[in-house]
Short mmCIF file of C-alpha atoms in Angstrom, two decimals:
data_model
loop_
_atom_site.label_atom_id
_atom_site.label_comp_id
_atom_site.label_asym_id
_atom_site.label_seq_id
_atom_site.Cartn_x
_atom_site.Cartn_y
_atom_site.Cartn_z
CA MET A 2 0.00 0.00 0.00
CA LYS A 3 1.27 3.44 -0.96
CA ASN A 4 1.88 6.08 1.65
CA ALA A 5 -0.90 8.20 0.11
CA ASP A 6 -3.34 5.34 0.61
CA LEU A 7 -2.15 4.95 4.20
CA SER A 8 -2.75 8.65 4.76
CA LEU A 9 -6.27 8.40 3.44
CA LEU A 10 -6.94 5.38 5.67
CA THR A 11 -5.51 7.18 8.68
CA LEU A 12 -7.70 10.20 7.94
CA ALA A 13 -10.79 8.03 7.58
CA THR A 14 -10.02 6.21 10.84
CA GLY A 15 -9.47 9.50 12.61
CA LEU A 16 -12.81 10.82 11.40
CA LEU A 17 -14.50 7.66 12.66
CA PHE A 18 -12.96 8.03 16.14
CA ALA A 19 -13.78 11.75 16.18
CA GLY A 20 -17.38 10.85 15.39
CA CYS A 21 -17.43 8.33 18.26
CA ASN A 22 -16.20 10.91 20.77
CA LYS A 23 -18.53 13.64 19.59
CA GLY A 24 -21.70 11.63 19.59
CA ASP A 25 -21.40 8.04 20.75
CA GLU A 26 -25.16 7.58 20.53
CA THR A 27 -25.07 7.94 16.76
CA ASN A 28 -22.45 5.19 16.55
CA ASN A 29 -24.31 2.70 18.75
CA LEU A 30 -21.76 3.23 21.53
CA THR A 31 -22.72 3.81 25.15
CA PRO A 32 -22.28 7.55 25.86
CA THR A 33 -20.09 8.43 28.85
CA SER A 34 -22.84 10.75 30.09
CA GLU A 35 -25.16 7.75 30.39
CA ILE A 36 -22.49 5.73 32.20
CA ILE A 37 -21.81 8.53 34.70
CA THR A 38 -25.51 9.04 35.43
CA SER A 39 -26.06 5.31 35.84
CA LEU A 40 -23.06 4.89 38.14
CA SER A 41 -24.40 7.74 40.24
CA SER A 42 -27.93 6.39 40.63
CA ASN A 43 -27.54 2.61 40.37
CA VAL A 44 -24.33 2.16 42.31
CA ILE A 45 -23.28 5.15 44.41
CA VAL A 46 -26.66 6.43 45.58
CA ALA A 47 -28.07 2.90 45.89
CA THR A 48 -25.13 1.83 48.05
CA TYR A 49 -25.23 4.90 50.30
CA ASP A 50 -29.01 4.62 50.74
CA ASP A 51 -28.64 0.96 51.69
CA LEU A 52 -25.80 1.84 54.06
CA ALA A 53 -27.89 4.51 55.80
CA SER A 54 -30.86 2.16 56.10
CA LYS A 55 -28.77 -0.62 57.62
CA ALA A 56 -27.02 1.80 59.98
CA TYR A 57 -30.45 2.89 61.25
CA GLN A 58 -31.38 -0.75 61.90
CA LEU A 59 -28.06 -1.22 63.69
CA GLU A 60 -28.75 1.79 65.88
CA LEU A 61 -32.15 0.39 66.86
CA SER A 62 -30.65 -3.01 67.64
CA LEU A 63 -28.09 -1.43 69.98
CA GLU A 64 -30.79 0.47 71.85
CA THR A 65 -32.69 -2.82 72.21
CA LEU A 66 -29.56 -4.57 73.44
CA LYS A 67 -28.97 -1.86 76.04
CA ALA A 68 -32.56 -2.12 77.27
CA ASN A 69 -32.46 -5.92 77.32
CA PRO A 70 -28.93 -7.41 77.14
CA THR A 71 -29.78 -10.96 76.09
CA THR A 72 -27.80 -13.38 73.96
CA SER A 73 -30.39 -13.09 71.19
CA ASN A 74 -30.23 -9.29 71.16
CA LEU A 75 -26.43 -9.38 71.15
CA GLU A 76 -26.41 -11.75 68.16
CA ASN A 77 -28.90 -9.52 66.33
CA ALA A 78 -26.71 -6.46 66.90
CA ARG A 79 -23.64 -8.37 65.70
CA GLN A 80 -25.46 -9.47 62.53
CA LEU A 81 -26.58 -5.91 61.80
CA TRP A 82 -23.03 -4.67 62.40
CA LYS A 83 -21.86 -7.11 59.69
CA GLU A 84 -24.66 -6.11 57.30
CA THR A 85 -23.92 -2.41 57.76
CA ARG A 86 -20.26 -3.17 57.36
CA SER A 87 -20.96 -5.01 54.09
CA ALA A 88 -22.66 -1.95 52.58
CA TRP A 89 -19.87 0.32 53.81
CA GLU A 90 -17.09 -1.85 52.39
CA GLN A 91 -18.96 -2.01 49.08
CA SER A 92 -18.83 1.79 49.00
CA GLU A 93 -15.04 1.92 49.26
CA GLY A 94 -14.58 1.54 45.52
CA PHE A 95 -15.76 5.15 45.14
CA LEU A 96 -14.12 7.05 47.97
CA PHE A 97 -14.47 10.48 46.36
CA GLY A 98 -16.80 13.39 46.94
CA PRO A 99 -18.19 14.10 50.44
CA VAL A 100 -17.00 10.79 51.94
CA SER A 101 -13.47 12.06 51.35
CA SER A 102 -13.79 15.85 51.49
CA GLU A 103 -15.78 15.72 54.76
CA ASP A 104 -13.56 13.02 56.35
CA ILE A 105 -16.48 10.62 56.79
CA ASP A 106 -14.27 7.65 55.89
CA PRO A 107 -11.71 8.03 58.71
CA GLY A 108 -14.47 9.18 61.06
CA ILE A 109 -16.25 5.83 60.95
CA ASP A 110 -13.60 3.37 59.77
CA THR A 111 -10.23 3.82 61.46
CA TRP A 112 -8.33 0.88 62.87
CA PRO A 113 -6.70 -0.68 64.83
CA VAL A 114 -8.58 0.13 68.01
CA ASN A 115 -6.49 2.03 70.53
CA PHE A 116 -7.05 -0.12 73.61
CA LEU A 117 -5.39 2.25 76.02
CA GLU A 118 -7.47 5.25 74.98
CA LEU A 119 -10.65 3.21 74.67
CA ASP A 120 -10.27 1.64 78.12
CA SER A 121 -9.42 5.06 79.56
CA LEU A 122 -12.62 6.49 78.11
CA LEU A 123 -14.66 3.58 79.45
CA ALA A 124 -13.13 4.08 82.91
CA SER A 125 -13.82 7.81 82.96
CA SER A 126 -16.85 9.69 84.24
CA THR A 127 -17.37 11.28 80.81
CA THR A 128 -20.91 10.95 79.49
CA ILE A 129 -20.46 9.40 76.04
CA THR A 130 -22.91 10.78 73.52
CA PRO A 131 -22.91 11.02 69.70
CA GLN A 132 -22.07 14.72 70.10
CA TYR A 133 -19.09 13.86 72.29
CA LEU A 134 -17.87 11.35 69.68
CA ALA A 135 -18.31 13.90 66.90
CA GLY A 136 -16.01 16.29 68.77
CA LEU A 137 -13.21 13.78 69.28
CA THR A 138 -9.94 14.18 67.41
CA GLN A 139 -9.05 10.48 67.75
CA ASP A 140 -10.86 8.71 64.90
CA ALA A 141 -9.97 5.29 66.35
CA LEU A 142 -12.33 5.95 69.28
CA ARG A 143 -15.44 6.22 67.10
CA GLY A 144 -17.03 4.31 64.26
CA PHE A 145 -17.23 0.63 63.38
CA HIS A 146 -14.23 -0.78 65.21
CA PRO A 147 -14.74 0.44 68.79
CA LEU A 148 -18.29 -0.87 68.38
CA GLU A 149 -16.91 -4.16 67.09
CA TYR A 150 -14.67 -4.37 70.17
CA ILE A 151 -17.60 -3.83 72.53
CA LEU A 152 -19.91 -6.32 70.75
CA TRP A 153 -17.38 -9.15 70.39
CA GLY A 154 -14.75 -8.41 73.04
CA GLN A 155 -11.01 -8.66 72.51
CA ASN A 156 -11.15 -12.45 72.06
CA GLY A 157 -14.35 -12.46 69.99
CA ASN A 158 -16.42 -14.35 72.55
CA LYS A 159 -18.01 -11.72 74.76
CA LEU A 160 -21.26 -12.66 76.50
CA ALA A 161 -24.25 -10.34 76.73
CA SER A 162 -24.08 -10.63 80.50
CA GLU A 163 -20.52 -9.22 80.42
CA LEU A 164 -21.56 -5.89 78.88
CA THR A 165 -21.11 -3.10 81.42
CA GLU A 166 -23.38 -0.06 81.71
CA LYS A 167 -20.56 2.15 80.45
CA GLU A 168 -19.92 -0.10 77.45
CA MET A 169 -23.62 -0.03 76.58
CA GLU A 170 -23.69 3.76 76.89
CA TYR A 171 -20.70 3.87 74.53
CA MET A 172 -22.16 1.37 72.03
CA VAL A 173 -25.47 3.25 71.78
CA ALA A 174 -23.57 6.49 71.16
CA LEU A 175 -21.45 4.74 68.53
CA GLY A 176 -24.57 3.42 66.81
CA ALA A 177 -26.13 6.88 66.71
CA TYR A 178 -22.87 8.39 65.48
CA ILE A 179 -22.53 5.84 62.63
CA ARG A 180 -26.19 6.35 61.69
CA ASP A 181 -25.72 10.13 61.66
CA ARG A 182 -22.61 10.01 59.47
CA THR A 183 -24.06 7.50 57.00
CA SER A 184 -27.40 9.29 56.70
CA HIS A 185 -25.49 12.54 56.14
CA LEU A 186 -23.48 10.82 53.41
CA SER A 187 -26.66 9.58 51.78
CA SER A 188 -28.18 13.08 51.91
CA ARG A 189 -25.09 14.56 50.26
CA TRP A 190 -25.92 12.42 47.19
CA ASP A 191 -29.70 13.00 47.41
CA ILE A 192 -30.97 14.41 44.13
CA ASN A 193 -33.53 16.50 46.04
CA ASN A 194 -30.77 18.22 47.99
CA SER A 195 -29.74 21.39 46.15
CA ASN A 196 -26.27 21.03 47.69
CA SER A 197 -25.99 17.42 46.59
CA PHE A 198 -22.67 16.27 45.17
CA ARG A 199 -24.72 14.11 42.83
CA HIS A 200 -25.45 17.20 40.75
CA GLU A 201 -21.72 17.91 40.41
CA PHE A 202 -20.96 14.35 39.38
CA GLU A 203 -23.82 13.92 36.92
CA LYS A 204 -23.23 17.36 35.35
CA ALA A 205 -19.59 16.51 34.59
CA GLY A 206 -18.57 18.38 31.47
CA ASN A 207 -21.79 20.37 31.54
CA GLY A 208 -21.46 23.08 34.17
CA SER A 209 -20.01 21.01 37.04
CA SER A 210 -17.57 22.91 39.24
CA ALA A 211 -15.97 19.61 40.37
CA TYR A 212 -15.53 18.02 36.94
CA SER A 213 -15.00 20.38 34.02
CA THR A 214 -15.10 17.41 31.64
CA ARG A 215 -16.65 13.96 31.58
CA LYS A 216 -13.14 12.64 31.17
CA ASP A 217 -12.32 14.04 34.65
CA ALA A 218 -15.27 12.19 36.17
CA MET A 219 -14.41 8.92 34.45
CA LEU A 220 -10.79 9.21 35.57
CA GLU A 221 -11.95 9.91 39.15
CA VAL A 222 -13.98 6.70 39.10
CA VAL A 223 -11.08 4.61 37.83
CA SER A 224 -8.64 6.20 40.30
CA ALA A 225 -10.99 5.28 43.15
CA MET A 226 -11.27 1.68 41.93
CA GLN A 227 -7.49 1.43 41.82
CA GLY A 228 -7.23 3.15 45.20
CA ILE A 229 -9.15 0.46 47.04
CA CYS A 230 -7.14 -2.24 45.24
CA GLU A 231 -3.96 -0.67 46.55
CA GLU A 232 -5.38 -0.18 50.03
CA VAL A 233 -6.44 -3.82 50.34
CA ALA A 234 -3.27 -5.34 48.85
CA ASP A 235 -0.69 -2.95 50.26
CA GLY A 236 -2.38 -1.85 53.49
CA LYS A 237 -5.12 -4.08 54.83
CA ILE A 238 -3.30 -7.30 53.88
CA GLU A 239 0.34 -6.23 53.72
CA GLU A 240 0.72 -4.56 57.11
CA PRO A 241 -0.48 -7.41 59.38
CA PHE A 242 0.95 -10.05 56.99
CA PHE A 243 4.42 -8.51 56.85
CA ALA A 244 4.49 -7.86 60.59
CA GLN A 245 2.86 -11.25 61.33
CA ASP A 246 0.70 -9.30 63.77
CA PRO A 247 -3.04 -10.15 63.91
CA SER A 248 -3.70 -7.03 66.01
CA LEU A 249 -3.15 -4.92 62.88
CA GLU A 250 -5.97 -6.52 60.90
CA GLU A 251 -9.03 -4.51 59.96
CA SER A 252 -11.83 -6.36 61.80
CA PRO A 253 -10.07 -8.68 64.26
CA PHE A 254 -12.73 -9.09 66.97
CA SER A 255 -15.56 -10.20 64.66
CA GLY A 256 -13.31 -12.23 62.33
CA ASN A 257 -14.85 -10.21 59.49
CA SER A 258 -11.71 -9.04 57.65
CA ILE A 259 -11.97 -11.48 54.73
CA ALA A 260 -15.59 -10.38 54.21
CA ASP A 261 -14.37 -6.75 54.33
CA PHE A 262 -11.74 -7.40 51.64
CA THR A 263 -14.20 -9.37 49.49
CA ASN A 264 -16.77 -6.60 49.68
CA ASN A 265 -14.06 -4.14 48.62
CA MET A 266 -13.55 -6.26 45.50
CA ARG A 267 -17.32 -6.38 44.98
CA SER A 268 -17.30 -2.58 45.18
CA ILE A 269 -14.91 -2.54 42.21
CA GLU A 270 -17.11 -5.06 40.43
CA ASN A 271 -20.21 -2.95 41.10
CA MET A 272 -18.60 0.15 39.57
CA TYR A 273 -17.29 -1.87 36.66
CA VAL A 274 -20.60 -3.50 35.70
CA GLY A 275 -22.83 -0.67 36.98
CA LYS A 276 -24.84 -2.72 39.46
CA TYR A 277 -25.80 -2.73 43.12
CA ALA A 278 -29.46 -3.58 43.74
CA SER A 279 -30.36 -3.20 40.08
CA ASP A 280 -28.56 -3.33 36.73
CA GLY A 281 -27.31 -0.24 34.96
CA LYS A 282 -24.41 1.04 32.91
CA GLY A 283 -20.86 0.85 34.23
CA ILE A 284 -17.25 1.28 33.21
CA GLN A 285 -17.56 -2.06 31.44
CA ASP A 286 -19.93 -0.51 28.91
CA PHE A 287 -17.29 2.07 28.04
CA VAL A 288 -14.56 -0.57 27.75
CA LYS A 289 -16.74 -2.74 25.51
CA ASN A 290 -17.03 0.19 23.13
CA TYR A 291 -13.33 -0.04 22.31
CA ASN A 292 -11.49 -3.04 23.77
CA LEU A 293 -13.25 -6.37 24.28
CA SER A 294 -10.06 -8.18 25.31
CA LEU A 295 -9.47 -5.68 28.12
CA ASP A 296 -13.05 -6.16 29.27
CA ALA A 297 -12.50 -9.93 29.42
CA GLU A 298 -9.21 -9.40 31.28
CA ILE A 299 -10.72 -7.14 33.95
CA THR A 300 -13.77 -9.35 34.40
CA GLN A 301 -11.53 -12.37 34.91
CA LYS A 302 -9.21 -10.52 37.32
CA ILE A 303 -12.13 -9.38 39.50
CA ALA A 304 -13.39 -12.96 39.73
CA ALA A 305 -9.87 -14.22 40.45
CA ALA A 306 -9.36 -11.72 43.28
CA ILE A 307 -12.64 -12.69 44.93
CA ALA A 308 -11.91 -16.41 44.48
CA ALA A 309 -8.43 -16.04 45.98
CA LEU A 310 -9.87 -14.35 49.06
CA GLN A 311 -12.44 -17.11 49.42
CA ASN A 312 -9.62 -19.69 49.38
CA ILE A 313 -8.58 -18.37 52.80
CA THR A 314 -10.56 -20.66 55.06
CA VAL A 315 -9.76 -19.28 58.52
CA PRO A 316 -10.08 -15.76 59.98
CA PHE A 317 -7.50 -13.41 58.47
CA GLY A 318 -5.59 -12.89 61.72
CA GLU A 319 -5.08 -16.65 61.91
CA ALA A 320 -4.46 -17.02 58.15
CA ILE A 321 -1.41 -14.72 58.15
CA LEU A 322 0.20 -17.27 60.47
CA THR A 323 -1.25 -20.59 59.22
CA GLN A 324 -2.20 -20.00 55.55
CA PRO A 325 0.55 -17.68 54.26
CA GLN A 326 0.40 -19.06 50.70
CA GLN A 327 -3.35 -18.41 50.41
CA VAL A 328 -2.86 -14.89 51.80
CA ALA A 329 0.01 -14.23 49.36
CA ASN A 330 -2.08 -15.57 46.48
CA ALA A 331 -4.96 -13.23 47.35
CA GLN A 332 -2.59 -10.28 47.60
CA THR A 333 -1.10 -11.14 44.18
CA ALA A 334 -4.56 -11.53 42.60
CA ILE A 335 -5.60 -8.09 43.86
CA ARG A 336 -2.38 -6.52 42.60
CA ASN A 337 -2.95 -8.21 39.23
CA LEU A 338 -6.43 -6.69 39.12
CA ASN A 339 -4.94 -3.28 39.83
CA GLU A 340 -2.50 -3.71 36.94
CA SER A 341 -5.42 -4.38 34.60
CA LEU A 342 -7.36 -1.40 35.94
CA GLU A 343 -4.33 0.78 35.18
CA LYS A 344 -5.04 0.18 31.48
CA LEU A 345 -8.31 2.07 31.79
CA THR A 346 -6.64 5.45 32.27
CA PRO A 347 -4.95 5.66 28.83
CA LEU A 348 -8.13 4.31 27.22
CA ILE A 349 -10.18 7.07 28.81
CA GLN A 350 -7.52 9.65 27.99
CA GLN A 351 -7.64 8.58 24.36
CA ARG A 352 -11.36 8.06 23.84
CA VAL A 353 -13.18 10.55 26.06
CA THR A 354 -12.78 14.05 24.69
CA ASP A 355 -15.64 15.93 26.32
#
């Protein structure tokens, strides 16, 4: 083929790509505007609404437990802690917007628990209220993990009869604090709230002060998906595994860390396929527009990461000592997923021009 012919082909190909970027609808491609709107409503808002609802149920269960500290009520509170935790961990694939800018993430999910400070607070005459917790500067004294410590005890086998009045005062305050923070987070994405961040996200490239282009919003999404990959592989797993120290794990008292990590991977999956409670458009729809092999690669890597975590058959704090190969395999699978997600950035840079 002559160079002139190659030039004509290059020009024709360029015009085709330009047409795709300018109006994907006319080329039977999923528009990025549709993907962003769907991610907002079907994944982010759906997850935060579910989180707020479960946190409210958790709060009620803790009040019931305080009024009547039975084994049944303790088990119910523990189950609702895990269900609320599941929704929260499935939100960590999109840690941008108010959850980050308003420090809601560290405010409800800092670990490990500081035993000395926690025991000092429990031994004090301070009246522990949600307002008191909101004013604390030590994030490790509020949120999911101090509540986990009270509900399960340091060895994971606390009895309802062992709960002290001070612990129950603290756990009720923690429940109200978590409910307040999660309901606030939900409201900050409520479409009926004029100050909702949802408007900024969905108006990307069309008057949004947070995202001047849709490319910015898409890159934010991918960066967040990669961020939780890195946090799980290089923080949540690496730190206790390298130190061989179970006290550094995320949810040691409930034995819930593997579920936490798995739900983090499901959070990535939810953003990729655009699904939480119902189906919608996700990053996958964008990838399928241009690179089917990359879509297959990412889909396989998500499944592999979840499967590798499920191959750990004992609580994580025990697994770092007794199942090191399974832990290392899970860490590698998550890092492999992150490497595949890295390929999304140049694809977005190349294909999204508005």
